[in-house]
Short mmCIF file of C-alpha atoms and ligand atoms in Angstrom, two decimals:
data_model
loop_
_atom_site.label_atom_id
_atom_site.label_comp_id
_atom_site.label_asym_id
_atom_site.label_seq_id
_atom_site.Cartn_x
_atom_site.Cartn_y
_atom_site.Cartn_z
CA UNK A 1 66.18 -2.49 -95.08
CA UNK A 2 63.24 -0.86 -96.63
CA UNK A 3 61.26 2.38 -95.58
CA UNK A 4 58.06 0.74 -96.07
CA UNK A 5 57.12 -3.25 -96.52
CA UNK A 6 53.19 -3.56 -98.39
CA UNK A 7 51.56 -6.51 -97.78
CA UNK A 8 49.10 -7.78 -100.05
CA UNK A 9 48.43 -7.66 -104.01
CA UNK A 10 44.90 -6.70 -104.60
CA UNK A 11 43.28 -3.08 -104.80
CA UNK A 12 44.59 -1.62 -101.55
CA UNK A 13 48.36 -3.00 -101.65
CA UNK A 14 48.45 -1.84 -105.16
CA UNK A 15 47.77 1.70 -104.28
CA UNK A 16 49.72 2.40 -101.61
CA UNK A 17 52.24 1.08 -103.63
CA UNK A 18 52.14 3.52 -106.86
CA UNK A 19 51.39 6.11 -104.14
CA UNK A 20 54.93 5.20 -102.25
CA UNK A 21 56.63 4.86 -105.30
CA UNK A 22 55.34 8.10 -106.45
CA UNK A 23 56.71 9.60 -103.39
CA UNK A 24 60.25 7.87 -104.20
CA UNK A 25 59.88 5.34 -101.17
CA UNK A 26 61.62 3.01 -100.64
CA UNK A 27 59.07 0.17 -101.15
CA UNK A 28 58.68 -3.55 -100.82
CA UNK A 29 55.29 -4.90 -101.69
CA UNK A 30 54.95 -8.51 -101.22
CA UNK A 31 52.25 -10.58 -101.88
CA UNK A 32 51.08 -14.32 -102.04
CA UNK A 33 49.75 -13.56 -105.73
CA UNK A 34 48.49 -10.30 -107.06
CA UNK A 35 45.08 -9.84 -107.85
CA UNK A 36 43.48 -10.97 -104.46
CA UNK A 37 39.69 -11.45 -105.14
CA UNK A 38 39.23 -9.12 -107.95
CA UNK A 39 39.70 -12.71 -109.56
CA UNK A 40 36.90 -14.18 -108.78
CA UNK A 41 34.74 -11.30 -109.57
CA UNK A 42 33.07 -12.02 -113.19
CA UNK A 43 32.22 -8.38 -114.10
CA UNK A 44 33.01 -5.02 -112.06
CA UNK A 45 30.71 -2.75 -113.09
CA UNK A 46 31.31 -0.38 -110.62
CA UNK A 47 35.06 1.15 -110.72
CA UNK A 48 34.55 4.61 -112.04
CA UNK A 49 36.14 4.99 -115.84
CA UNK A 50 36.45 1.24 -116.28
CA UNK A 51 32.99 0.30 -117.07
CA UNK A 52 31.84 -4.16 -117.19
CA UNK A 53 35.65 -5.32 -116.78
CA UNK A 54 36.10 -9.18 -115.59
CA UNK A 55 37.74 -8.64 -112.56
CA UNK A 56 40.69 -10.36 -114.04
CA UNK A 57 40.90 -7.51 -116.79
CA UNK A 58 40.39 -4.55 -114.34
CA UNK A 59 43.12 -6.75 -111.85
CA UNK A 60 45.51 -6.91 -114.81
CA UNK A 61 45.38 -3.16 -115.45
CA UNK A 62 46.26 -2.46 -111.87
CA UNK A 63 49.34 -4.94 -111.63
CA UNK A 64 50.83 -3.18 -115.23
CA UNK A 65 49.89 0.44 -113.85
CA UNK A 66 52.58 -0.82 -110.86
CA UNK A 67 54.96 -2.81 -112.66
CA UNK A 68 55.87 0.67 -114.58
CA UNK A 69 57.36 1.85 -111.71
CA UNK A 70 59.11 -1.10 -111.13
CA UNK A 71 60.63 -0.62 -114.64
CA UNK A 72 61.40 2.88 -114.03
CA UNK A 73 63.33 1.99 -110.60
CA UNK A 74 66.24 0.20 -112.47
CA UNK A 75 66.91 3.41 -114.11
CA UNK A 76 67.03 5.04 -110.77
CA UNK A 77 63.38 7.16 -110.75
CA UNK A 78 61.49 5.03 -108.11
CA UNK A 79 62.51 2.65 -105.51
CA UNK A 80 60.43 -0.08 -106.12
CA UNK A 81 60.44 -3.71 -105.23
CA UNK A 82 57.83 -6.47 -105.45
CA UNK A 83 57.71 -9.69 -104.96
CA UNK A 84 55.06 -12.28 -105.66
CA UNK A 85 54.81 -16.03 -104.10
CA UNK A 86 55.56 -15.31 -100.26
CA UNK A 87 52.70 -15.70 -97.84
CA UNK A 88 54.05 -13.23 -94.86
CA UNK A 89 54.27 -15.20 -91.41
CA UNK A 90 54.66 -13.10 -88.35
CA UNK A 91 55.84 -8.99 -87.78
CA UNK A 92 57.98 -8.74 -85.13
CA UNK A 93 59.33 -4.90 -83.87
CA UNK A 94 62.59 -4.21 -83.10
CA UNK A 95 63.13 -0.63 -81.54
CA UNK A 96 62.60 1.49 -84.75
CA UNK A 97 61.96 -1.16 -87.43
CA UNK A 98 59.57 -3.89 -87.92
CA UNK A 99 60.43 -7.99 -88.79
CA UNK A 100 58.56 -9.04 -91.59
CA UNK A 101 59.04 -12.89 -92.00
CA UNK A 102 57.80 -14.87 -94.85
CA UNK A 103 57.95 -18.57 -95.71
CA UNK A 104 60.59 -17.85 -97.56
CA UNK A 105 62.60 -14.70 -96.14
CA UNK A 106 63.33 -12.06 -93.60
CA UNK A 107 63.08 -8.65 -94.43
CA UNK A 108 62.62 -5.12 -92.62
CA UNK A 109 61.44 -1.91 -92.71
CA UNK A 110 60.23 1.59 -90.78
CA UNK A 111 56.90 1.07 -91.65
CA UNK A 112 54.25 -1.68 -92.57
CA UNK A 113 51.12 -1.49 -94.20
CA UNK A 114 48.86 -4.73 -94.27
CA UNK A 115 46.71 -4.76 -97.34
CA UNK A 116 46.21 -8.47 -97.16
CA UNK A 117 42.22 -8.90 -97.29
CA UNK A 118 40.17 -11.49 -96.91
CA UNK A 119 39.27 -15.02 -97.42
CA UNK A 120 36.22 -16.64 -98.07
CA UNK A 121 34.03 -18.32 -95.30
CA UNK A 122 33.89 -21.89 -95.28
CA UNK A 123 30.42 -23.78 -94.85
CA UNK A 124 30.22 -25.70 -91.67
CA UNK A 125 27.19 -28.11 -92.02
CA UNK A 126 27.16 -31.80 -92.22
CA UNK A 127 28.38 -33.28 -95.77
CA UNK A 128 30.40 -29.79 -96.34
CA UNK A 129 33.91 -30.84 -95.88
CA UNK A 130 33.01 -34.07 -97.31
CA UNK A 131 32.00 -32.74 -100.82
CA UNK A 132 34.18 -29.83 -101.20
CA UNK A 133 35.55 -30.22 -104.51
CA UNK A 134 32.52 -32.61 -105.33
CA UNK A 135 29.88 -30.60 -106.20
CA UNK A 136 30.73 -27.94 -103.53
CA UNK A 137 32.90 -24.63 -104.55
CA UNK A 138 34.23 -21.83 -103.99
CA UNK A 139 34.58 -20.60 -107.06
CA UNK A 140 31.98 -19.48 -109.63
CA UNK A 141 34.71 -17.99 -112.02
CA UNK A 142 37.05 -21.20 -112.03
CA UNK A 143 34.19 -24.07 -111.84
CA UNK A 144 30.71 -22.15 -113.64
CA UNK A 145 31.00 -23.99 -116.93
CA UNK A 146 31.54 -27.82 -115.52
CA UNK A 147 27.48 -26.77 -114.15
CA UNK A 148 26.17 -27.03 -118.10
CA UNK A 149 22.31 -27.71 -118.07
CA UNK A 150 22.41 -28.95 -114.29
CA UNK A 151 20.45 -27.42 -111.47
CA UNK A 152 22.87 -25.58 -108.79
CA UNK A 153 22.20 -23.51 -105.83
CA UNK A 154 24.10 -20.83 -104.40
CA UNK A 155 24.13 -20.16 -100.73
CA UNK A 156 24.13 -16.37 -99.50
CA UNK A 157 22.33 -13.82 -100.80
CA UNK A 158 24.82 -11.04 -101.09
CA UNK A 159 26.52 -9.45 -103.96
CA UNK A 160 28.84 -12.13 -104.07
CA UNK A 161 25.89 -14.74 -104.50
CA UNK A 162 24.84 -12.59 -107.24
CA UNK A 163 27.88 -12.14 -109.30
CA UNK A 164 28.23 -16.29 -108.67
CA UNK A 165 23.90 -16.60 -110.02
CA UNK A 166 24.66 -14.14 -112.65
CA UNK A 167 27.53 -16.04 -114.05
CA UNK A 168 25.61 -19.54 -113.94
CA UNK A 169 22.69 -17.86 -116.00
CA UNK A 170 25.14 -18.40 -119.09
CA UNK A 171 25.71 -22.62 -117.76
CA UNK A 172 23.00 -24.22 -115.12
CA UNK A 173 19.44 -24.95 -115.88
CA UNK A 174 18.33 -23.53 -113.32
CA UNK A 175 19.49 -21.59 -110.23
CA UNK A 176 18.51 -21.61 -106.81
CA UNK A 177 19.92 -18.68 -104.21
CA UNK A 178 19.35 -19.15 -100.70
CA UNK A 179 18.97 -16.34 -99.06
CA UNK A 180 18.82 -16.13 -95.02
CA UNK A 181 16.82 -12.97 -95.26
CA UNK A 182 13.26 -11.63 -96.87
CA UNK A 183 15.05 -10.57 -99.90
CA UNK A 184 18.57 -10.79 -101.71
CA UNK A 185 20.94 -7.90 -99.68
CA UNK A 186 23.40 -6.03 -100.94
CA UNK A 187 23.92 -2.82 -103.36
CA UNK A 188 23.62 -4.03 -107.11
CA UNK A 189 19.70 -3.05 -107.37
CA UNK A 190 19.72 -3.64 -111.25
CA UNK A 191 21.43 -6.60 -110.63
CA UNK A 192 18.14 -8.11 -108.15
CA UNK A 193 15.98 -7.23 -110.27
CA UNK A 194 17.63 -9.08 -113.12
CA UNK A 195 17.79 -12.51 -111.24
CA UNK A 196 14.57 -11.97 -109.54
CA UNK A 197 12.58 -12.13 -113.14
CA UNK A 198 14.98 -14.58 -114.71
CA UNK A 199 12.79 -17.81 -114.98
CA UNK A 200 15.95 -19.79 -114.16
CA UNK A 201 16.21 -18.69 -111.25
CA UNK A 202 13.94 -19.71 -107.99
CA UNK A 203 15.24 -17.42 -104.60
CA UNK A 204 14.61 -19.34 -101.35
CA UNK A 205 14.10 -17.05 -98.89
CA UNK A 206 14.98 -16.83 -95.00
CA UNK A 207 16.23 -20.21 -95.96
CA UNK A 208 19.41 -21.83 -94.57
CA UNK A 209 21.12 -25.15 -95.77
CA UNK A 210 21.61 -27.63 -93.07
CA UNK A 211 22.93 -30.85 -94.86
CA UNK A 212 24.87 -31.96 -97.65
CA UNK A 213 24.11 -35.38 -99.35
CA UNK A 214 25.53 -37.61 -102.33
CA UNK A 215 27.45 -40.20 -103.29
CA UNK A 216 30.91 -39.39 -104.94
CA UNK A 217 29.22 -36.05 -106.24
CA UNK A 218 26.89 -33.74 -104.43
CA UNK A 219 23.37 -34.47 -105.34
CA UNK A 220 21.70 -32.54 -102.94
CA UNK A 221 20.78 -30.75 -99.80
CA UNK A 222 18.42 -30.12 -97.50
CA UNK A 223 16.84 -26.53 -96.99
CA UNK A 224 15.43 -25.17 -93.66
CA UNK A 225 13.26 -22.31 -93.89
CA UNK A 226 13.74 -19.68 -90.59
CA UNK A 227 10.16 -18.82 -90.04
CA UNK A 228 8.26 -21.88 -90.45
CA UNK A 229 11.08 -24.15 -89.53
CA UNK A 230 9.99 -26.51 -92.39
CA UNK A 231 12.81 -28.41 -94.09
CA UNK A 232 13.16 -29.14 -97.36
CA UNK A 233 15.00 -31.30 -100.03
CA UNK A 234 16.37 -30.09 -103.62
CA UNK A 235 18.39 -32.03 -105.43
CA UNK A 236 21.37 -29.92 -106.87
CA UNK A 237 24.51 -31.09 -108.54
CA UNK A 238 26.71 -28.11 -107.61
CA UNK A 239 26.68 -26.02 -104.84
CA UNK A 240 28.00 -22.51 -104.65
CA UNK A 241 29.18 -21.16 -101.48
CA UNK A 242 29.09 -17.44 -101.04
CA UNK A 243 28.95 -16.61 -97.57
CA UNK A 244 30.98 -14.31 -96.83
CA UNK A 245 34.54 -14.23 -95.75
CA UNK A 246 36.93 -13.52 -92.42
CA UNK A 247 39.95 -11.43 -92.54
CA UNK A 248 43.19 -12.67 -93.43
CA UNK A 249 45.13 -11.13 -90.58
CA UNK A 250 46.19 -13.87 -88.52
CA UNK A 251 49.41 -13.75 -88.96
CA UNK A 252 49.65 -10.38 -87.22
CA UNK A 253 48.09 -11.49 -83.61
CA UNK A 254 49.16 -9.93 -80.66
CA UNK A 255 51.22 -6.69 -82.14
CA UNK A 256 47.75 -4.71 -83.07
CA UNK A 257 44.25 -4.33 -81.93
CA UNK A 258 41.10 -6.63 -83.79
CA UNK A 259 37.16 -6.15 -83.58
CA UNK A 260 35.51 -9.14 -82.67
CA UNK A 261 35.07 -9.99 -86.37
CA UNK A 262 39.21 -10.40 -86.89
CA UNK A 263 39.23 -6.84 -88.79
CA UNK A 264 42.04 -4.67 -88.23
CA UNK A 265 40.97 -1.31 -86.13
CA UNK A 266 41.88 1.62 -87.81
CA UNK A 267 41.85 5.60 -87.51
CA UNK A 268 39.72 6.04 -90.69
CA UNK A 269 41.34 9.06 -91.68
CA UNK A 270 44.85 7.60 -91.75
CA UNK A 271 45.24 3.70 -91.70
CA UNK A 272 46.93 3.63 -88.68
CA UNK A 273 46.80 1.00 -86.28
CA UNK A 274 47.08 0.46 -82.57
CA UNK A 275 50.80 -0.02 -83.50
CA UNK A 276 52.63 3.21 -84.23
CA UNK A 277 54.49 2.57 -87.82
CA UNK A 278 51.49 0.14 -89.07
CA UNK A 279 48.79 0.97 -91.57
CA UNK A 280 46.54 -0.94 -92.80
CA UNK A 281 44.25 -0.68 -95.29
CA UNK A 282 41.36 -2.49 -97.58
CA UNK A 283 39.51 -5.58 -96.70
CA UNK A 284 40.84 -6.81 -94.37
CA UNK A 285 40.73 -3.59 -91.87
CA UNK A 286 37.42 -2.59 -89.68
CA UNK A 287 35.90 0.15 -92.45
CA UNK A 288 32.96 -1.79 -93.35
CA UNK A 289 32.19 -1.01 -97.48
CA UNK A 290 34.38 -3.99 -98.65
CA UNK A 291 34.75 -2.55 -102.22
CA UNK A 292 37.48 -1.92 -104.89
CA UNK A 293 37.11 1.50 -104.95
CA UNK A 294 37.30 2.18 -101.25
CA UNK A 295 40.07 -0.45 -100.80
CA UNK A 296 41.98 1.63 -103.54
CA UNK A 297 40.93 4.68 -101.98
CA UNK A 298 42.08 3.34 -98.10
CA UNK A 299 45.60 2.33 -100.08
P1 LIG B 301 27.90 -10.77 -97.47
O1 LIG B 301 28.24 -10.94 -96.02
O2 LIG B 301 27.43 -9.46 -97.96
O3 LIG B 301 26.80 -11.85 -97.91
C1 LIG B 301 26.87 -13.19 -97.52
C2 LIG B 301 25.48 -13.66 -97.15
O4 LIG B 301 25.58 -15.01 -96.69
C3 LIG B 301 24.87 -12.86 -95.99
O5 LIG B 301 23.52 -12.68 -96.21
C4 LIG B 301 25.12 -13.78 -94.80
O6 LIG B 301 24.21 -13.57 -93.76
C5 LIG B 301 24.94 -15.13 -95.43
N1 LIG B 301 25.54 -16.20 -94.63
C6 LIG B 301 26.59 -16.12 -93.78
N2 LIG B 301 26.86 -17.31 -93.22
C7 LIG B 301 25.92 -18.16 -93.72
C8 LIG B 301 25.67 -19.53 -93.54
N3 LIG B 301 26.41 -20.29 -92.72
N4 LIG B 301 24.64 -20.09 -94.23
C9 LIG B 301 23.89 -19.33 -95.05
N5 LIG B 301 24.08 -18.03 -95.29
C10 LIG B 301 25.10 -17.46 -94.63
O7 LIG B 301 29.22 -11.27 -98.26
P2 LIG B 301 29.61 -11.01 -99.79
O8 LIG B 301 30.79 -11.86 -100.04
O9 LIG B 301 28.44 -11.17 -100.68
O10 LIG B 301 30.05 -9.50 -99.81
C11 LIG B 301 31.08 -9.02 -98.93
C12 LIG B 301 31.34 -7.54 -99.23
O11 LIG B 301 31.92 -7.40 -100.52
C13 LIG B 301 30.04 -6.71 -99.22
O12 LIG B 301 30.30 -5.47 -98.64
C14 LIG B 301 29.71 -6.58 -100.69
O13 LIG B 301 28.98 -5.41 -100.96
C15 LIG B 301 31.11 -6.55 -101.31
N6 LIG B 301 31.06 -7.05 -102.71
C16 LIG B 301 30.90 -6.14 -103.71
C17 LIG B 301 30.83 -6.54 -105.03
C18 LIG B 301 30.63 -5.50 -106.05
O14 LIG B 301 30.58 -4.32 -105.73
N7 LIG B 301 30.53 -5.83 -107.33
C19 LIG B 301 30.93 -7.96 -105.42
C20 LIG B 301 31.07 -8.84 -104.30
C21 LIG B 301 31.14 -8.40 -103.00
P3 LIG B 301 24.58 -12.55 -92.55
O15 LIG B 301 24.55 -11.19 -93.15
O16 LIG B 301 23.50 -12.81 -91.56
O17 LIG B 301 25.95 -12.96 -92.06
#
């Protein structure tokens, strides 16, 4: 039996654990894999102190900033516990204490806090499903380099679909972002400006994809533009999806209240949810700057 069960190993779980374990609480963070989608994030440029870190350097930081108080609890200063490699299932509450179960175990506590952010939003038009893997990813930090000297095109103009352009400008020959709106969004202005005057780049704007074509491989899609409602074909040999994502909060349904988007509701001032003895905190909650430094901050 724990005081408090974390859920979650990116920026907010992490937090609220070295704050618990600070506070000599007796602590259980569990998570599917630390790092959550810091790793995917080429450079963060924008945690104070740690300036231009791969998100996999500023990720690693955070996990060996925790795992010292997970030392220092086998010689009896903290009360820390963590576990990686368990995807948490349901929460259950039993009078006073909560059920956490896991695909693996059973464990419970006082108190819960669900850290467990989000995951990225699939593309649903025809040829997506069929070339996912083929040309179509995910992942700019994992699959950038197999792009050398081909065209690409990233869909969504957000900071995400920036951090994915920005990291083909070093592979693909050229780069087109489609963007559903008049210009790129999002809060990186240095970073638009960069892309906008990059020759490699071409921005199609108020554009949407609507198909998928190839053979084995992707080689290309068709484009419709919003206002005109002309289509148009470019022939690409990756595709980068950055769309956005949905809350990965499922496995909580029924016990606490969700906005129409999935997102936890929260009191913004503490984390707590409709459920007394739940917090949650980070992506995956209703506060809307999805960031590192608020997520650490909510922790
Ligand atoms: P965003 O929602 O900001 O951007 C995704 C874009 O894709 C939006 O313009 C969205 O339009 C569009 N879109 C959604 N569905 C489709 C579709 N089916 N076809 C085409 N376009 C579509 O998501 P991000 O992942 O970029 O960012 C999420 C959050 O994380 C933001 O708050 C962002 O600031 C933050 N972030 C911060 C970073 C940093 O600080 N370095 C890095 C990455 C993310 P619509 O808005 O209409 O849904």
């Amino acid at each position: 039996m724990y005081e408090l069960i974390i859920i979650g190993g990116g920026p907010a779980a992490i937090t609220a654990a070295i704050y618990a374990a600070r506070k000599k609480i007796k602590t259980l963070i569990l998570a599917k894999s630390f790092g959550g989608q810091m790793l995917e994030s080429y450079l963060i440029d924008n945690y104070p102190g740690l300036p231009a870190l791969p998100g996999v350097k500023l990720m690693e930081k955070f996990v060996e900033h925790l795992k010292q108080y997970e030392k220092a609890t086998s010689k009896g200063d903290f009360d820390l516990a963590m576990k990686e490699g368990e995807a948490a299932q349901s929460i259950s509450q039993e009078s006073q204490t909560f059920l956490l179960k896991t695909d693996r175990a059973a464990y419970s506590a006082r108190a819960v806090i669900i850290a467990t952010g989000k995951t990225e939003r699939k593309l649903e038009i025809p040829g997506a499903a069929d070339f996912e893997g083929k040309g179509i990813t995910y992942c700019a930090t994992c699959d950038a380099p197999i792009f050398r000297d081909k065209v690409v095109a990233v869909i969504g103009g957000g900071d995400s679909g920036q951090d994915t352009a920005l990291q083909l400008l070093d592979y693909a020959s050229k780069i087109y972002i489609l963007s559903r709106y008049e210009d790129l969004k999002g809060s990186n202005r240095e970073l638009q400006e960069k892309l906008k005057n990059n020759p490699k780049i071409e921005i199609l704007k108020e554009t949407e994809p609507k198909e998928i074509f190839g053979e084995k491989f992707v080689k290309g899609m068709i484009c419709k533009n919003l206002k005109s409602r002309e289509e148009k074909k470019i022939e690409v040999s990756g595709i980068f999806v950055e769309i956005g994502s949905i809350p990965s909060a499922n496995f909580i349904d029924g016990l606490i209240k969700r906005n129409e988007k999935g997102e936890i509701i929260v009191d913004h001032n503490s984390g707590a949810t409709s459920c007394f003895g739940i917090f949650a905190a980070g992506d995956v909650t209703d506060i809307s700057a999805k960031q590192i430094v608020v997520a650490a901050g909510e922790g």
